Amino acid sequence: MKLLVAKSAGFCFGVKRAMDMALKAARKDPDQLYTLGSLIHNPQAVEFLKELGIKVKDRVEKIPKGTVIFRSHGVSSWDLKKARERKLHIIDATCPIVKKAQYYANYLHRQGYALLIVGEAYHPEVEAIRSYLDEGVMVVDHVTAVHKLGPWEKLGIIAQTTQSVGLFREIVASCLERAREIKVFNTICRATMIRQREALEIAKKVDCMIVVGGYNSGNTQRLAAICGEIQPHTHHIETARELNPKWLVKREKIGLTAGASTPSWIIREVEEEVHRLKGWLLRKGNRSSQVSKI
Ligand code: SF4
């Protein structure tokens, strides 16, 4: 059996940076340390942070005092204002690449372009971008939604940093006939593009694809969807325990990738479990062939 593991699987730069900042803060003073929402979209990693004393609060109002960590997705203008009003110590772990997307959104808005974001309307990253701008920012996550919008004189387009490149391309193309002038900033992060490309390459070569990451992680869901389009035996799991041995029967080439918020220890456990299950299936197969020879 061959197991092809994506080099890009696991924490991206922004998530690693946010985790490092949280761990450093916890080492210094774990009392009164909070994250606004889960620091990353991975329940096992969030559990690990809780054990270190880092508490998760979904609203700034629920943080009495102390330190709040803003996650890599960024923070909305109203949450930032509330945190300042409450005089909380702020650790801003917003990924610099997300900040760049925020900058381009602002720039297009100031230049008088109608702004279209390719992404999920209620994703914290998109909500944060919108919060700094006036009403009227459009968010679309499928091509047909564009047909109901416009036409525009001047249209500016950016993407949620973890969007699929294919969808971004399709939406930009479908806007061409609906605007006289279009300015596009490809704000999809390089780490995401590399991860998606590599996952696709692996999925083409194998006969079973395993995608590891939180069920609440948008970028993991997209990886699973991208792989699923060309490899029907694609399975999205959160932990090694969810691996079903039936998926591996008669599969000689197995691919493995993981979302940007999947810790390396979980990827390692899945790798080990795939090897263990394949060994077990092999021994089981050998035993039954010996029995049939007798
Ligand atoms: S996926 Fe890219 S933009 Fe998002 S946190 Fe990671 S490095 Fe930053």
mmCIF file with all atom_site columns, N, CA, C and O and ligand atoms in Angstrom, residues 11-15 72-73 95-98 125 161-162 187-192 195 219 260, ligand 1:
data_model
loop_
_atom_site.group_PDB
_atom_site.id
_atom_site.type_symbol
_atom_site.label_atom_id
_atom_site.label_alt_id
_atom_site.label_comp_id
_atom_site.label_asym_id
_atom_site.label_entity_id
_atom_site.label_seq_id
_atom_site.pdbx_PDB_ins_code
_atom_site.Cartn_x
_atom_site.Cartn_y
_atom_site.Cartn_z
_atom_site.occupancy
_atom_site.B_iso_or_equiv
_atom_site.pdbx_formal_charge
_atom_site.auth_seq_id
_atom_site.auth_comp_id
_atom_site.auth_asym_id
_atom_site.auth_atom_id
_atom_site.pdbx_PDB_model_num
ATOM   1   N  N   . PHE A 1 11  ? -1.314  23.016 9.562  1.00 0.00 ? 11  PHE A N   1
ATOM   2   C  CA  . PHE A 1 11  ? -1.317  24.449 9.872  1.00 0.00 ? 11  PHE A CA  1
ATOM   3   C  C   . PHE A 1 11  ? -0.694  25.303 8.774  1.00 0.00 ? 11  PHE A C   1
ATOM   4   O  O   . PHE A 1 11  ? 0.404   25.023 8.294  1.00 0.00 ? 11  PHE A O   1
ATOM   5   N  N   . CYS A 1 12  ? -1.389  26.366 8.418  1.00 0.00 ? 12  CYS A N   1
ATOM   6   C  CA  . CYS A 1 12  ? -0.808  27.364 7.521  1.00 0.00 ? 12  CYS A CA  1
ATOM   7   C  C   . CYS A 1 12  ? -0.066  28.374 8.399  1.00 0.00 ? 12  CYS A C   1
ATOM   8   O  O   . CYS A 1 12  ? -0.159  28.334 9.630  1.00 0.00 ? 12  CYS A O   1
ATOM   9   N  N   . PHE A 1 13  ? 0.596   29.288 7.743  1.00 0.00 ? 13  PHE A N   1
ATOM   10  C  CA  . PHE A 1 13  ? 1.386   30.303 8.448  1.00 0.00 ? 13  PHE A CA  1
ATOM   11  C  C   . PHE A 1 13  ? 0.531   31.105 9.444  1.00 0.00 ? 13  PHE A C   1
ATOM   12  O  O   . PHE A 1 13  ? 0.914   31.306 10.598 1.00 0.00 ? 13  PHE A O   1
ATOM   13  N  N   . GLY A 1 14  ? -0.670  31.520 9.004  1.00 0.00 ? 14  GLY A N   1
ATOM   14  C  CA  . GLY A 1 14  ? -1.512  32.380 9.848  1.00 0.00 ? 14  GLY A CA  1
ATOM   15  C  C   . GLY A 1 14  ? -2.034  31.652 11.074 1.00 0.00 ? 14  GLY A C   1
ATOM   16  O  O   . GLY A 1 14  ? -2.090  32.229 12.169 1.00 0.00 ? 14  GLY A O   1
ATOM   17  N  N   . VAL A 1 15  ? -2.400  30.389 10.907 1.00 0.00 ? 15  VAL A N   1
ATOM   18  C  CA  . VAL A 1 15  ? -2.922  29.611 12.034 1.00 0.00 ? 15  VAL A CA  1
ATOM   19  C  C   . VAL A 1 15  ? -1.786  29.289 13.015 1.00 0.00 ? 15  VAL A C   1
ATOM   20  O  O   . VAL A 1 15  ? -1.947  29.393 14.234 1.00 0.00 ? 15  VAL A O   1
ATOM   21  N  N   . SER A 1 72  ? -7.132  34.514 13.679 1.00 0.00 ? 72  SER A N   1
ATOM   22  C  CA  . SER A 1 72  ? -6.506  34.831 12.389 1.00 0.00 ? 72  SER A CA  1
ATOM   23  C  C   . SER A 1 72  ? -7.496  35.386 11.359 1.00 0.00 ? 72  SER A C   1
ATOM   24  O  O   . SER A 1 72  ? -7.099  36.078 10.428 1.00 0.00 ? 72  SER A O   1
ATOM   25  N  N   . HIS A 1 73  ? -8.815  35.096 11.523 1.00 0.00 ? 73  HIS A N   1
ATOM   26  C  CA  . HIS A 1 73  ? -9.818  35.611 10.571 1.00 0.00 ? 73  HIS A CA  1
ATOM   27  C  C   . HIS A 1 73  ? -9.993  37.124 10.642 1.00 0.00 ? 73  HIS A C   1
ATOM   28  O  O   . HIS A 1 73  ? -10.651 37.710 9.796  1.00 0.00 ? 73  HIS A O   1
ATOM   29  N  N   . CYS A 1 95  ? -4.330  37.276 10.689 1.00 0.00 ? 95  CYS A N   1
ATOM   30  C  CA  . CYS A 1 95  ? -3.279  36.906 9.739  1.00 0.00 ? 95  CYS A CA  1
ATOM   31  C  C   . CYS A 1 95  ? -2.956  38.108 8.834  1.00 0.00 ? 95  CYS A C   1
ATOM   32  O  O   . CYS A 1 95  ? -3.865  38.781 8.343  1.00 0.00 ? 95  CYS A O   1
ATOM   33  N  N   . PRO A 1 96  ? -1.680  38.379 8.596  1.00 0.00 ? 96  PRO A N   1
ATOM   34  C  CA  . PRO A 1 96  ? -1.319  39.513 7.730  1.00 0.00 ? 96  PRO A CA  1
ATOM   35  C  C   . PRO A 1 96  ? -1.951  39.408 6.336  1.00 0.00 ? 96  PRO A C   1
ATOM   36  O  O   . PRO A 1 96  ? -2.231  40.435 5.699  1.00 0.00 ? 96  PRO A O   1
ATOM   37  N  N   . ILE A 1 97  ? -2.195  38.193 5.877  1.00 0.00 ? 97  ILE A N   1
ATOM   38  C  CA  . ILE A 1 97  ? -2.791  38.031 4.541  1.00 0.00 ? 97  ILE A CA  1
ATOM   39  C  C   . ILE A 1 97  ? -4.272  38.432 4.570  1.00 0.00 ? 97  ILE A C   1
ATOM   40  O  O   . ILE A 1 97  ? -4.796  39.017 3.628  1.00 0.00 ? 97  ILE A O   1
ATOM   41  N  N   . VAL A 1 98  ? -4.928  38.160 5.692  1.00 0.00 ? 98  VAL A N   1
ATOM   42  C  CA  . VAL A 1 98  ? -6.320  38.605 5.860  1.00 0.00 ? 98  VAL A CA  1
ATOM   43  C  C   . VAL A 1 98  ? -6.336  40.136 5.923  1.00 0.00 ? 98  VAL A C   1
ATOM   44  O  O   . VAL A 1 98  ? -7.208  40.797 5.347  1.00 0.00 ? 98  VAL A O   1
ATOM   45  N  N   . GLU A 1 125 ? -14.327 36.019 8.722  1.00 0.00 ? 125 GLU A N   1
ATOM   46  C  CA  . GLU A 1 125 ? -13.402 36.849 7.937  1.00 0.00 ? 125 GLU A CA  1
ATOM   47  C  C   . GLU A 1 125 ? -14.175 37.836 7.064  1.00 0.00 ? 125 GLU A C   1
ATOM   48  O  O   . GLU A 1 125 ? -13.838 39.022 6.986  1.00 0.00 ? 125 GLU A O   1
ATOM   49  N  N   . THR A 1 161 ? -10.040 34.663 1.828  1.00 0.00 ? 161 THR A N   1
ATOM   50  C  CA  . THR A 1 161 ? -8.687  34.130 1.578  1.00 0.00 ? 161 THR A CA  1
ATOM   51  C  C   . THR A 1 161 ? -8.617  32.614 1.362  1.00 0.00 ? 161 THR A C   1
ATOM   52  O  O   . THR A 1 161 ? -7.656  32.122 0.779  1.00 0.00 ? 161 THR A O   1
ATOM   53  N  N   . THR A 1 162 ? -9.641  31.897 1.840  1.00 0.00 ? 162 THR A N   1
ATOM   54  C  CA  . THR A 1 162 ? -9.579  30.437 1.701  1.00 0.00 ? 162 THR A CA  1
ATOM   55  C  C   . THR A 1 162 ? -10.557 29.908 0.641  1.00 0.00 ? 162 THR A C   1
ATOM   56  O  O   . THR A 1 162 ? -10.862 28.712 0.630  1.00 0.00 ? 162 THR A O   1
ATOM   57  N  N   . THR A 1 187 ? -7.209  37.786 -3.665 1.00 0.00 ? 187 THR A N   1
ATOM   58  C  CA  . THR A 1 187 ? -6.820  37.769 -2.250 1.00 0.00 ? 187 THR A CA  1
ATOM   59  C  C   . THR A 1 187 ? -6.838  36.351 -1.669 1.00 0.00 ? 187 THR A C   1
ATOM   60  O  O   . THR A 1 187 ? -6.748  36.185 -0.457 1.00 0.00 ? 187 THR A O   1
ATOM   61  N  N   . ILE A 1 188 ? -6.994  35.356 -2.540 1.00 0.00 ? 188 ILE A N   1
ATOM   62  C  CA  . ILE A 1 188 ? -6.913  33.973 -2.043 1.00 0.00 ? 188 ILE A CA  1
ATOM   63  C  C   . ILE A 1 188 ? -5.464  33.748 -1.623 1.00 0.00 ? 188 ILE A C   1
ATOM   64  O  O   . ILE A 1 188 ? -4.528  34.083 -2.361 1.00 0.00 ? 188 ILE A O   1
ATOM   65  N  N   . CYS A 1 189 ? -5.293  33.217 -0.433 1.00 0.00 ? 189 CYS A N   1
ATOM   66  C  CA  . CYS A 1 189 ? -3.930  33.124 0.076  1.00 0.00 ? 189 CYS A CA  1
ATOM   67  C  C   . CYS A 1 189 ? -3.166  32.009 -0.652 1.00 0.00 ? 189 CYS A C   1
ATOM   68  O  O   . CYS A 1 189 ? -3.737  31.009 -1.056 1.00 0.00 ? 189 CYS A O   1
ATOM   69  N  N   . ARG A 1 190 ? -1.874  32.253 -0.808 1.00 0.00 ? 190 ARG A N   1
ATOM   70  C  CA  . ARG A 1 190 ? -1.022  31.329 -1.555 1.00 0.00 ? 190 ARG A CA  1
ATOM   71  C  C   . ARG A 1 190 ? -1.028  29.932 -0.937 1.00 0.00 ? 190 ARG A C   1
ATOM   72  O  O   . ARG A 1 190 ? -1.086  28.929 -1.630 1.00 0.00 ? 190 ARG A O   1
ATOM   73  N  N   . ALA A 1 191 ? -1.026  29.929 0.401  1.00 0.00 ? 191 ALA A N   1
ATOM   74  C  CA  . ALA A 1 191 ? -1.030  28.635 1.110  1.00 0.00 ? 191 ALA A CA  1
ATOM   75  C  C   . ALA A 1 191 ? -2.275  27.840 0.726  1.00 0.00 ? 191 ALA A C   1
ATOM   76  O  O   . ALA A 1 191 ? -2.215  26.625 0.532  1.00 0.00 ? 191 ALA A O   1
ATOM   77  N  N   . THR A 1 192 ? -3.399  28.538 0.591  1.00 0.00 ? 192 THR A N   1
ATOM   78  C  CA  . THR A 1 192 ? -4.652  27.869 0.218  1.00 0.00 ? 192 THR A CA  1
ATOM   79  C  C   . THR A 1 192 ? -4.564  27.336 -1.208 1.00 0.00 ? 192 THR A C   1
ATOM   80  O  O   . THR A 1 192 ? -4.970  26.197 -1.487 1.00 0.00 ? 192 THR A O   1
ATOM   81  N  N   . ARG A 1 195 ? -2.286  24.337 -1.308 1.00 0.00 ? 195 ARG A N   1
ATOM   82  C  CA  . ARG A 1 195 ? -2.947  23.201 -0.662 1.00 0.00 ? 195 ARG A CA  1
ATOM   83  C  C   . ARG A 1 195 ? -3.998  22.583 -1.586 1.00 0.00 ? 195 ARG A C   1
ATOM   84  O  O   . ARG A 1 195 ? -4.079  21.377 -1.749 1.00 0.00 ? 195 ARG A O   1
ATOM   85  N  N   . ASN A 1 219 ? -12.226 25.706 5.064  1.00 0.00 ? 219 ASN A N   1
ATOM   86  C  CA  . ASN A 1 219 ? -11.190 25.360 4.073  1.00 0.00 ? 219 ASN A CA  1
ATOM   87  C  C   . ASN A 1 219 ? -11.037 23.847 3.966  1.00 0.00 ? 219 ASN A C   1
ATOM   88  O  O   . ASN A 1 219 ? -10.737 23.323 2.894  1.00 0.00 ? 219 ASN A O   1
ATOM   89  N  N   . ALA A 1 260 ? -6.096  23.816 6.889  1.00 0.00 ? 260 ALA A N   1
ATOM   90  C  CA  . ALA A 1 260 ? -5.112  24.752 7.452  1.00 0.00 ? 260 ALA A CA  1
ATOM   91  C  C   . ALA A 1 260 ? -5.154  24.827 8.969  1.00 0.00 ? 260 ALA A C   1
ATOM   92  O  O   . ALA A 1 260 ? -4.252  25.366 9.593  1.00 0.00 ? 260 ALA A O   1
HETATM 93  S  S1  . SF4 B 2 .   ? -5.258  30.314 5.192  1.00 0.00 ? 1   SF4 B S1  1
HETATM 94  FE FE1 . SF4 B 2 .   ? -3.878  31.927 4.505  1.00 0.00 ? 1   SF4 B FE1 1
HETATM 95  S  S2  . SF4 B 2 .   ? -4.956  33.794 5.000  1.00 0.00 ? 1   SF4 B S2  1
HETATM 96  FE FE2 . SF4 B 2 .   ? -5.938  32.219 6.193  1.00 0.00 ? 1   SF4 B FE2 1
HETATM 97  S  S3  . SF4 B 2 .   ? -4.864  32.240 8.127  1.00 0.00 ? 1   SF4 B S3  1
HETATM 98  FE FE3 . SF4 B 2 .   ? -3.833  30.754 6.841  1.00 0.00 ? 1   SF4 B FE3 1
HETATM 99  S  S4  . SF4 B 2 .   ? -2.138  31.882 5.886  1.00 0.00 ? 1   SF4 B S4  1
HETATM 100 FE FE4 . SF4 B 2 .   ? -3.585  33.385 6.700  1.00 0.00 ? 1   SF4 B FE4 1
#
